[in-house]
mmCIF file of C-alpha atoms and ligand atoms in Angstrom:
data_model
loop_
_atom_site.group_PDB
_atom_site.id
_atom_site.type_symbol
_atom_site.label_atom_id
_atom_site.label_comp_id
_atom_site.label_asym_id
_atom_site.label_seq_id
_atom_site.Cartn_x
_atom_site.Cartn_y
_atom_site.Cartn_z
ATOM 1 C CA UNK A 290 -22.612 -48.851 23.826
ATOM 2 C CA UNK A 291 -25.919 -49.769 25.434
ATOM 3 C CA UNK A 292 -24.315 -49.623 28.832
ATOM 4 C CA UNK A 293 -22.997 -46.143 28.075
ATOM 5 C CA UNK A 294 -26.418 -45.063 26.892
ATOM 6 C CA UNK A 295 -28.053 -46.354 30.057
ATOM 7 C CA UNK A 296 -25.496 -44.583 32.184
ATOM 8 C CA UNK A 297 -26.256 -41.383 30.307
ATOM 9 C CA UNK A 298 -30.006 -41.817 30.853
ATOM 10 C CA UNK A 299 -29.422 -42.477 34.548
ATOM 11 C CA UNK A 300 -27.255 -39.385 34.664
ATOM 12 C CA UNK A 301 -30.007 -37.260 33.170
ATOM 13 C CA UNK A 302 -32.513 -38.676 35.663
ATOM 14 C CA UNK A 303 -30.155 -37.913 38.518
ATOM 15 C CA UNK A 304 -29.681 -34.407 37.213
ATOM 16 C CA UNK A 305 -33.406 -33.915 37.135
ATOM 17 C CA UNK A 306 -33.760 -35.162 40.693
ATOM 18 C CA UNK A 307 -31.004 -32.960 42.064
ATOM 19 C CA UNK A 308 -31.902 -30.070 39.763
ATOM 20 C CA UNK A 309 -28.281 -28.994 39.892
ATOM 21 C CA UNK A 310 -26.727 -30.051 36.610
ATOM 22 C CA UNK A 311 -25.819 -27.298 34.167
ATOM 23 C CA UNK A 312 -25.132 -27.920 30.533
ATOM 24 C CA UNK A 313 -21.405 -27.261 30.738
ATOM 25 C CA UNK A 314 -20.199 -27.915 34.241
ATOM 26 C CA UNK A 315 -17.845 -25.328 35.650
ATOM 27 C CA UNK A 316 -14.799 -24.900 37.825
ATOM 28 C CA UNK A 317 -16.422 -22.074 39.726
ATOM 29 C CA UNK A 318 -18.559 -24.517 41.638
ATOM 30 C CA UNK A 319 -21.743 -23.157 40.108
ATOM 31 C CA UNK A 320 -22.877 -26.028 37.934
ATOM 32 C CA UNK A 321 -25.685 -24.035 36.344
ATOM 33 C CA UNK A 322 -23.366 -21.378 34.989
ATOM 34 C CA UNK A 323 -22.921 -21.101 31.249
ATOM 35 C CA UNK A 324 -19.345 -21.724 30.171
ATOM 36 C CA UNK A 325 -18.107 -19.612 27.268
ATOM 37 C CA UNK A 326 -14.835 -20.061 25.423
ATOM 38 C CA UNK A 327 -13.664 -16.734 24.031
ATOM 39 C CA UNK A 328 -10.786 -16.375 21.602
ATOM 40 C CA UNK A 329 -9.570 -12.788 21.463
ATOM 41 C CA UNK A 330 -7.434 -11.409 18.612
ATOM 42 C CA UNK A 331 -4.648 -10.134 20.854
ATOM 43 C CA UNK A 332 -3.704 -6.940 22.692
ATOM 44 C CA UNK A 333 -2.624 -4.886 19.697
ATOM 45 C CA UNK A 334 -4.455 -1.628 20.397
ATOM 46 C CA UNK A 335 -6.263 0.552 22.909
ATOM 47 C CA UNK A 336 -9.500 -0.598 21.291
ATOM 48 C CA UNK A 337 -8.636 -4.236 21.950
ATOM 49 C CA UNK A 338 -7.735 -3.569 25.589
ATOM 50 C CA UNK A 339 -11.090 -1.848 26.146
ATOM 51 C CA UNK A 340 -12.895 -4.673 24.344
ATOM 52 C CA UNK A 341 -11.256 -7.365 26.495
ATOM 53 C CA UNK A 342 -12.082 -5.461 29.680
ATOM 54 C CA UNK A 343 -15.696 -5.076 28.598
ATOM 55 C CA UNK A 344 -16.027 -8.799 27.860
ATOM 56 C CA UNK A 345 -14.420 -9.877 31.137
ATOM 57 C CA UNK A 346 -16.580 -7.512 33.194
ATOM 58 C CA UNK A 347 -19.806 -8.383 31.398
ATOM 59 C CA UNK A 348 -19.190 -12.126 31.760
ATOM 60 C CA UNK A 349 -18.635 -11.694 35.479
ATOM 61 C CA UNK A 350 -21.766 -9.580 35.887
ATOM 62 C CA UNK A 351 -23.855 -12.112 33.959
ATOM 63 C CA UNK A 352 -22.473 -15.071 35.950
ATOM 64 C CA UNK A 353 -20.983 -16.615 32.814
ATOM 65 C CA UNK A 354 -17.821 -18.627 33.296
ATOM 66 C CA UNK A 355 -15.278 -17.268 30.828
ATOM 67 C CA UNK A 356 -12.424 -19.259 29.366
ATOM 68 C CA UNK A 357 -10.350 -16.510 27.770
ATOM 69 C CA UNK A 358 -7.613 -17.081 25.241
ATOM 70 C CA UNK A 359 -5.344 -14.439 23.628
ATOM 71 C CA UNK A 360 -4.265 -15.386 20.081
ATOM 72 C CA UNK A 361 -1.488 -12.796 19.747
ATOM 73 C CA UNK A 362 -2.868 -11.846 16.334
ATOM 74 C CA UNK A 363 -2.310 -15.321 14.871
ATOM 75 C CA UNK A 364 -5.074 -17.313 13.218
ATOM 76 C CA UNK A 365 -3.383 -20.630 14.047
ATOM 77 C CA UNK A 366 -3.618 -19.756 17.755
ATOM 78 C CA UNK A 367 -7.314 -19.001 17.414
ATOM 79 C CA UNK A 368 -7.946 -22.308 15.672
ATOM 80 C CA UNK A 369 -6.075 -24.115 18.467
ATOM 81 C CA UNK A 370 -8.095 -22.273 21.118
ATOM 82 C CA UNK A 371 -11.398 -23.137 19.430
ATOM 83 C CA UNK A 372 -10.401 -26.810 19.197
ATOM 84 C CA UNK A 373 -9.527 -26.808 22.869
ATOM 85 C CA UNK A 374 -12.893 -25.210 23.740
ATOM 86 C CA UNK A 375 -14.609 -27.976 21.773
ATOM 87 C CA UNK A 376 -12.628 -30.602 23.694
ATOM 88 C CA UNK A 377 -13.590 -28.989 26.989
ATOM 89 C CA UNK A 378 -17.213 -29.080 25.856
ATOM 90 C CA UNK A 379 -17.981 -25.438 26.627
ATOM 91 C CA UNK A 380 -21.608 -24.333 26.165
ATOM 92 C CA UNK A 381 -20.803 -21.655 23.621
ATOM 93 C CA UNK A 382 -17.798 -20.333 21.719
ATOM 94 C CA UNK A 383 -17.380 -16.665 20.856
ATOM 95 C CA UNK A 384 -14.454 -15.194 18.969
ATOM 96 C CA UNK A 385 -13.197 -12.186 17.110
ATOM 97 C CA UNK A 386 -11.631 -13.614 13.932
ATOM 98 C CA UNK A 387 -8.248 -12.041 13.220
ATOM 99 C CA UNK A 388 -8.700 -12.516 9.451
ATOM 100 C CA UNK A 389 -11.799 -13.170 7.341
ATOM 101 C CA UNK A 390 -11.019 -16.469 5.621
ATOM 102 C CA UNK A 391 -10.005 -19.987 6.610
ATOM 103 C CA UNK A 392 -12.520 -20.784 9.345
ATOM 104 C CA UNK A 393 -14.817 -23.365 7.744
ATOM 105 C CA UNK A 394 -13.066 -26.515 8.994
ATOM 106 C CA UNK A 395 -12.792 -25.604 12.646
ATOM 107 C CA UNK A 396 -16.289 -24.126 12.756
ATOM 108 C CA UNK A 397 -17.631 -27.291 11.207
ATOM 109 C CA UNK A 398 -16.003 -29.205 14.066
ATOM 110 C CA UNK A 399 -17.824 -26.973 16.569
ATOM 111 C CA UNK A 400 -21.092 -27.472 14.707
ATOM 112 C CA UNK A 401 -20.677 -31.255 14.748
ATOM 113 C CA UNK A 402 -20.042 -31.068 18.498
ATOM 114 C CA UNK A 403 -23.289 -29.075 18.818
ATOM 115 C CA UNK A 404 -21.514 -26.058 20.282
ATOM 116 C CA UNK A 405 -22.994 -22.774 19.040
ATOM 117 C CA UNK A 406 -20.570 -20.101 17.798
ATOM 118 C CA UNK A 407 -20.979 -16.332 18.035
ATOM 119 C CA UNK A 408 -18.818 -13.953 16.012
ATOM 120 C CA UNK A 409 -17.995 -10.724 17.743
ATOM 121 C CA UNK A 410 -16.292 -7.578 16.460
ATOM 122 C CA UNK A 411 -15.019 -9.039 13.152
ATOM 123 C CA UNK A 412 -16.818 -11.067 10.496
ATOM 124 C CA UNK A 413 -15.723 -14.134 8.563
ATOM 125 C CA UNK A 414 -15.903 -14.686 4.832
ATOM 126 C CA UNK A 415 -17.684 -18.020 4.339
ATOM 127 C CA UNK A 416 -20.498 -19.284 2.132
ATOM 128 C CA UNK A 417 -21.878 -21.351 4.995
ATOM 129 C CA UNK A 418 -23.914 -19.108 7.284
ATOM 130 C CA UNK A 419 -24.914 -22.083 9.421
ATOM 131 C CA UNK A 420 -21.412 -22.100 10.942
ATOM 132 C CA UNK A 421 -22.336 -19.329 13.377
ATOM 133 C CA UNK A 422 -25.473 -18.133 15.150
ATOM 134 C CA UNK A 423 -24.956 -14.410 14.956
ATOM 135 C CA UNK A 424 -22.399 -11.671 14.310
ATOM 136 C CA UNK A 425 -22.230 -8.749 16.754
ATOM 137 C CA UNK A 426 -20.047 -5.891 15.533
ATOM 138 C CA UNK A 427 -19.606 -2.576 13.772
ATOM 139 C CA UNK A 428 -20.264 -1.732 10.146
ATOM 140 C CA UNK A 429 -16.657 -1.178 9.061
ATOM 141 C CA UNK A 430 -17.549 -0.162 5.492
ATOM 142 C CA UNK A 431 -19.701 2.597 6.938
ATOM 143 C CA UNK A 432 -16.810 3.697 9.160
ATOM 144 C CA UNK A 433 -14.523 4.011 6.125
ATOM 145 C CA UNK A 434 -17.237 5.896 4.281
ATOM 146 C CA UNK A 435 -17.599 8.405 7.128
ATOM 147 C CA UNK A 436 -13.833 9.011 7.075
ATOM 148 C CA UNK A 437 -13.864 9.583 3.316
ATOM 149 C CA UNK A 438 -16.942 11.792 3.378
ATOM 150 C CA UNK A 439 -15.383 14.064 5.972
ATOM 151 C CA UNK A 440 -12.256 14.456 3.855
ATOM 152 C CA UNK A 441 -14.255 15.207 0.700
ATOM 153 C CA UNK A 442 -16.047 18.022 2.578
ATOM 154 C CA UNK A 443 -12.942 19.286 4.339
ATOM 155 C CA UNK A 444 -10.796 19.478 1.207
ATOM 156 C CA UNK A 445 -13.344 21.055 -1.144
ATOM 157 C CA UNK A 446 -11.708 23.541 -3.500
ATOM 158 C CA UNK A 447 -8.174 22.530 -2.529
ATOM 159 C CA UNK A 448 -7.318 20.721 -5.764
ATOM 160 C CA UNK A 449 -5.475 17.422 -5.615
ATOM 161 C CA UNK A 450 -5.189 15.894 -2.139
ATOM 162 C CA UNK A 451 -2.608 13.143 -1.592
ATOM 163 C CA UNK A 452 -3.480 10.529 1.009
ATOM 164 C CA UNK A 453 -1.320 7.803 2.494
ATOM 165 C CA UNK A 454 -3.221 4.923 4.029
ATOM 166 C CA UNK A 455 -2.116 2.967 7.102
ATOM 167 C CA UNK A 456 -4.040 -0.255 6.815
ATOM 168 C CA UNK A 457 -5.032 -2.616 9.605
ATOM 169 C CA UNK A 458 -4.057 -6.296 9.720
ATOM 170 C CA UNK A 459 -3.897 -7.745 6.215
ATOM 171 C CA UNK A 460 -6.970 -9.833 5.448
ATOM 172 C CA UNK A 461 -8.925 -8.644 8.501
ATOM 173 C CA UNK A 462 -12.504 -7.459 8.114
ATOM 174 C CA UNK A 463 -11.861 -3.938 9.450
ATOM 175 C CA UNK A 464 -8.868 -3.408 7.140
ATOM 176 C CA UNK A 465 -10.693 -4.627 4.035
ATOM 177 C CA UNK A 466 -13.931 -2.799 4.815
ATOM 178 C CA UNK A 467 -12.449 0.489 6.004
ATOM 179 C CA UNK A 468 -10.454 0.656 2.792
ATOM 180 C CA UNK A 469 -13.529 -0.130 0.702
ATOM 181 C CA UNK A 470 -15.771 2.454 2.390
ATOM 182 C CA UNK A 471 -13.146 5.193 2.176
ATOM 183 C CA UNK A 472 -12.431 4.511 -1.489
ATOM 184 C CA UNK A 473 -16.123 4.560 -2.273
ATOM 185 C CA UNK A 474 -16.570 7.941 -0.575
ATOM 186 C CA UNK A 475 -13.624 9.634 -2.314
ATOM 187 C CA UNK A 476 -14.255 8.224 -5.781
ATOM 188 C CA UNK A 477 -14.883 10.975 -8.302
ATOM 189 C CA UNK A 478 -13.121 13.577 -6.096
ATOM 190 C CA UNK A 479 -9.605 15.037 -6.363
ATOM 191 C CA UNK A 480 -8.459 12.891 -3.435
ATOM 192 C CA UNK A 481 -5.864 10.275 -4.325
ATOM 193 C CA UNK A 482 -4.387 7.439 -2.292
ATOM 194 C CA UNK A 483 -0.692 7.606 -3.235
ATOM 195 C CA UNK A 484 0.547 4.841 -0.908
ATOM 196 C CA UNK A 485 -1.038 2.146 1.196
ATOM 197 C CA UNK A 486 0.555 -0.331 3.578
ATOM 198 C CA UNK A 487 -0.300 -2.346 6.674
ATOM 199 C CA UNK A 488 0.774 -1.234 10.137
ATOM 200 C CA UNK A 489 -1.006 -4.227 11.702
ATOM 201 C CA UNK A 490 -3.193 -1.984 13.906
ATOM 202 C CA UNK A 491 -0.228 -1.234 16.211
ATOM 203 C CA UNK A 492 1.407 2.042 17.207
ATOM 204 C CA UNK A 493 4.896 0.806 16.323
ATOM 205 C CA UNK A 494 3.635 -0.500 12.971
ATOM 206 C CA UNK A 495 2.041 2.858 12.162
ATOM 207 C CA UNK A 496 5.213 4.710 13.084
ATOM 208 C CA UNK A 497 7.466 2.493 10.973
ATOM 209 C CA UNK A 498 5.277 2.633 7.877
ATOM 210 C CA UNK A 499 4.861 6.398 8.205
ATOM 211 C CA UNK A 500 8.636 6.875 8.479
ATOM 212 C CA UNK A 501 9.038 4.982 5.206
ATOM 213 C CA UNK A 502 6.217 6.964 3.536
ATOM 214 C CA UNK A 503 7.800 10.269 4.600
ATOM 215 C CA UNK A 504 11.100 9.210 3.045
ATOM 216 C CA UNK A 505 9.614 8.169 -0.283
ATOM 217 C CA UNK A 506 6.906 10.861 -0.648
ATOM 218 C CA UNK A 507 7.430 14.602 -0.226
ATOM 219 C CA UNK A 508 3.858 15.498 -1.100
ATOM 220 C CA UNK A 509 1.710 13.870 1.620
ATOM 221 C CA UNK A 510 -1.359 15.948 2.572
ATOM 222 C CA UNK A 511 -3.343 13.450 4.637
ATOM 223 C CA UNK A 512 -2.883 10.223 6.614
ATOM 224 C CA UNK A 513 -5.863 7.885 6.751
ATOM 225 C CA UNK A 514 -5.136 5.361 9.516
ATOM 226 C CA UNK A 515 -7.461 2.398 10.050
ATOM 227 C CA UNK A 516 -7.138 2.864 13.825
ATOM 228 C CA UNK A 517 -6.057 5.430 16.423
ATOM 229 C CA UNK A 518 -2.939 3.555 17.468
ATOM 230 C CA UNK A 519 -1.426 3.608 13.973
ATOM 231 C CA UNK A 520 -2.377 7.301 13.709
ATOM 232 C CA UNK A 521 -0.586 7.958 17.000
ATOM 233 C CA UNK A 522 2.482 6.155 15.653
ATOM 234 C CA UNK A 523 2.281 8.308 12.502
ATOM 235 C CA UNK A 524 2.215 11.456 14.665
ATOM 236 C CA UNK A 525 5.548 10.433 16.194
ATOM 237 C CA UNK A 526 7.058 9.875 12.742
ATOM 238 C CA UNK A 527 5.726 13.189 11.406
ATOM 239 C CA UNK A 528 7.061 15.133 14.396
ATOM 240 C CA UNK A 529 10.438 13.397 14.121
ATOM 241 C CA UNK A 530 10.558 14.543 10.482
ATOM 242 C CA UNK A 531 10.085 18.152 11.670
ATOM 243 C CA UNK A 532 6.474 18.528 10.492
ATOM 244 C CA UNK A 533 3.304 19.419 12.352
ATOM 245 C CA UNK A 534 0.683 16.658 12.541
ATOM 246 C CA UNK A 535 -2.827 18.049 12.130
ATOM 247 C CA UNK A 536 -1.543 21.061 10.186
ATOM 248 C CA UNK A 537 1.223 20.195 7.684
ATOM 249 C CA UNK A 538 -0.265 16.736 7.365
ATOM 250 C CA UNK A 539 -3.864 16.080 8.360
ATOM 251 C CA UNK A 540 -4.769 12.841 10.107
ATOM 252 C CA UNK A 541 -7.996 10.847 10.070
ATOM 253 C CA UNK A 542 -8.357 7.727 12.228
ATOM 254 C CA UNK A 543 -10.943 5.196 13.402
ATOM 255 C CA UNK A 544 -11.762 4.002 16.990
ATOM 256 C CA UNK A 545 -11.942 7.060 19.293
ATOM 257 C CA UNK A 546 -10.066 5.560 22.240
ATOM 258 C CA UNK A 547 -8.810 7.984 24.906
ATOM 259 C CA UNK A 548 -5.307 8.552 23.512
ATOM 260 C CA UNK A 549 -6.745 9.182 20.080
ATOM 261 C CA UNK A 550 -9.365 11.570 21.425
ATOM 262 C CA UNK A 551 -6.672 13.441 23.395
ATOM 263 C CA UNK A 552 -4.592 13.883 20.222
ATOM 264 C CA UNK A 553 -7.750 15.068 18.439
ATOM 265 C CA UNK A 554 -8.480 17.604 21.187
ATOM 266 C CA UNK A 555 -4.816 18.714 21.015
ATOM 267 C CA UNK A 556 -5.120 19.395 17.283
ATOM 268 C CA UNK A 557 -2.767 16.606 16.158
ATOM 269 C CA UNK A 558 -5.537 14.473 14.669
ATOM 270 C CA UNK A 559 -8.257 16.141 12.573
ATOM 271 C CA UNK A 560 -11.149 13.680 12.588
ATOM 272 C CA UNK A 561 -11.996 10.371 14.259
ATOM 273 C CA UNK A 562 -14.684 7.889 13.295
ATOM 274 C CA UNK A 563 -15.918 6.041 16.359
ATOM 275 C CA UNK A 564 -15.741 2.258 16.655
ATOM 276 C CA UNK A 565 -17.274 1.084 19.903
ATOM 277 C CA UNK A 566 -15.336 -1.662 21.769
ATOM 278 C CA UNK A 567 -17.835 -2.017 24.626
ATOM 279 C CA UNK A 568 -19.525 -5.116 23.257
ATOM 280 C CA UNK A 569 -19.526 -7.158 26.484
ATOM 281 C CA UNK A 570 -23.105 -6.708 27.696
ATOM 282 C CA UNK A 571 -24.631 -7.242 24.258
ATOM 283 C CA UNK A 572 -22.479 -10.327 23.771
ATOM 284 C CA UNK A 573 -23.553 -11.895 27.097
ATOM 285 C CA UNK A 574 -27.166 -11.209 26.236
ATOM 286 C CA UNK A 575 -26.748 -13.064 22.928
ATOM 287 C CA UNK A 576 -24.859 -15.887 24.664
ATOM 288 C CA UNK A 577 -27.701 -16.433 27.126
ATOM 289 C CA UNK A 578 -30.294 -16.461 24.367
ATOM 290 C CA UNK A 579 -28.326 -18.777 22.099
ATOM 291 C CA UNK A 580 -27.637 -21.258 24.916
ATOM 292 C CA UNK A 581 -31.347 -21.190 25.851
ATOM 293 C CA UNK A 582 -32.175 -22.060 22.237
ATOM 294 C CA UNK A 583 -33.884 -18.729 21.577
ATOM 295 C CA UNK A 584 -33.912 -17.132 18.158
ATOM 296 C CA UNK A 585 -31.395 -14.265 17.710
ATOM 297 C CA UNK A 586 -30.881 -11.954 14.725
ATOM 298 C CA UNK A 587 -28.115 -13.122 12.385
ATOM 299 C CA UNK A 588 -26.499 -9.673 12.465
ATOM 300 C CA UNK A 589 -26.381 -7.137 15.313
ATOM 301 C CA UNK A 590 -24.848 -3.803 14.279
ATOM 302 C CA UNK A 591 -23.265 -1.483 16.842
ATOM 303 C CA UNK A 592 -24.349 2.181 16.716
ATOM 304 C CA UNK A 593 -21.516 4.696 16.319
ATOM 305 C CA UNK A 594 -20.736 8.353 15.749
ATOM 306 C CA UNK A 595 -17.830 10.612 14.642
ATOM 307 C CA UNK A 596 -15.784 13.333 16.370
ATOM 308 C CA UNK A 597 -14.255 16.651 15.288
ATOM 309 C CA UNK A 598 -11.592 18.437 17.382
ATOM 310 C CA UNK A 599 -14.221 20.598 19.119
ATOM 311 C CA UNK A 600 -16.423 17.599 19.882
ATOM 312 C CA UNK A 601 -13.461 15.675 21.314
ATOM 313 C CA UNK A 602 -12.754 18.484 23.794
ATOM 314 C CA UNK A 603 -16.340 18.274 25.027
ATOM 315 C CA UNK A 604 -16.622 14.507 25.486
ATOM 316 C CA UNK A 605 -13.069 13.642 26.617
ATOM 317 C CA UNK A 606 -13.693 14.052 30.371
ATOM 318 C CA UNK A 607 -16.431 11.417 30.337
ATOM 319 C CA UNK A 608 -14.768 8.977 27.955
ATOM 320 C CA UNK A 609 -14.620 5.501 29.538
ATOM 321 C CA UNK A 610 -11.824 4.055 27.425
HETATM 322 O O1 GYE B 822 -10.428 -0.812 15.145
HETATM 323 C C1 GYE B 822 -8.478 -1.840 16.024
HETATM 324 C C2 GYE B 822 -8.270 -3.179 16.591
HETATM 325 O O2 GYE B 822 -11.516 -5.139 15.032
HETATM 326 C C3 GYE B 822 -12.663 -3.108 15.318
HETATM 327 O O3 GYE B 822 -9.124 -4.003 15.811
HETATM 328 C C4 GYE B 822 -11.470 -3.902 15.641
HETATM 329 C C5 GYE B 822 -10.164 -3.236 15.312
HETATM 330 C C6 GYE B 822 -9.954 -1.859 15.911
HETATM 331 O O4 GYE B 822 -7.002 -3.581 16.716
HETATM 332 O O5 GYE B 822 -7.961 -0.842 16.856
#
């Protein structure tokens, strides 16, 4: 034990003398570089693809060595990835938790190993706020609220409006919060959610669920999809059933990725609430501060807007993702 301690002290002294020892050590040959383990949810949507690209590019630009792991939308894979990052003794771990609950044990392991954790995009549901340094992401309740408020305005004087809801991944922060915000906004109105089911944030999931909804309900006025991809899947199902998306059945979605914005400009979607996936630069900034031991705010909210069909036509040419 003593021998190990002395070796460690000697190592530190040597580091000081050579002034070349970083905290993590890296394969890139740059020993001063920060090493970040990042566990991504998966590749389920256009939003996710843009988010991954943003993180990869920002890490490169900031000189941060990125160990990237794709969890294929499974929590168990994320837990495995985080454990492996701990074993590799990365300087910092960032991840986008696929669901809200069930993280305390693995995050406690990271804390005990003195590896700071940053949540990005999605939040966790835990009583222990010391398990992470900060959470960078959107206000999903607000996004749901914006969707509901638009519909309340748009359907004024129309009597009862029947909505079917295509929910995101069960138990995920955006699915829970976008439902909550929407419900809050429509409460007290004549808008009713007549069916609600998960499409797992994928295009194929949205299509399948919409096909089933169209078979069991003849009176659907509006689709509220928790993301563009599921809305795009719903468009396919609606067209296959011989109806006109955007007219016979109105569609509201969240994200504002290119394909969604194109469908909005084409009149097939009626309203999109923006959710910004370009979190890379802000994340790297937080990573650098956290690793340097600087104080960071516990919550960093991403600013967002909404788009009507006319607005989509205007901004589409300059849309990055
Ligand atoms: O809206 C959806 C994606 O967590 C904000 O996940 C993200 C959501 C996004 O699959 O398209």
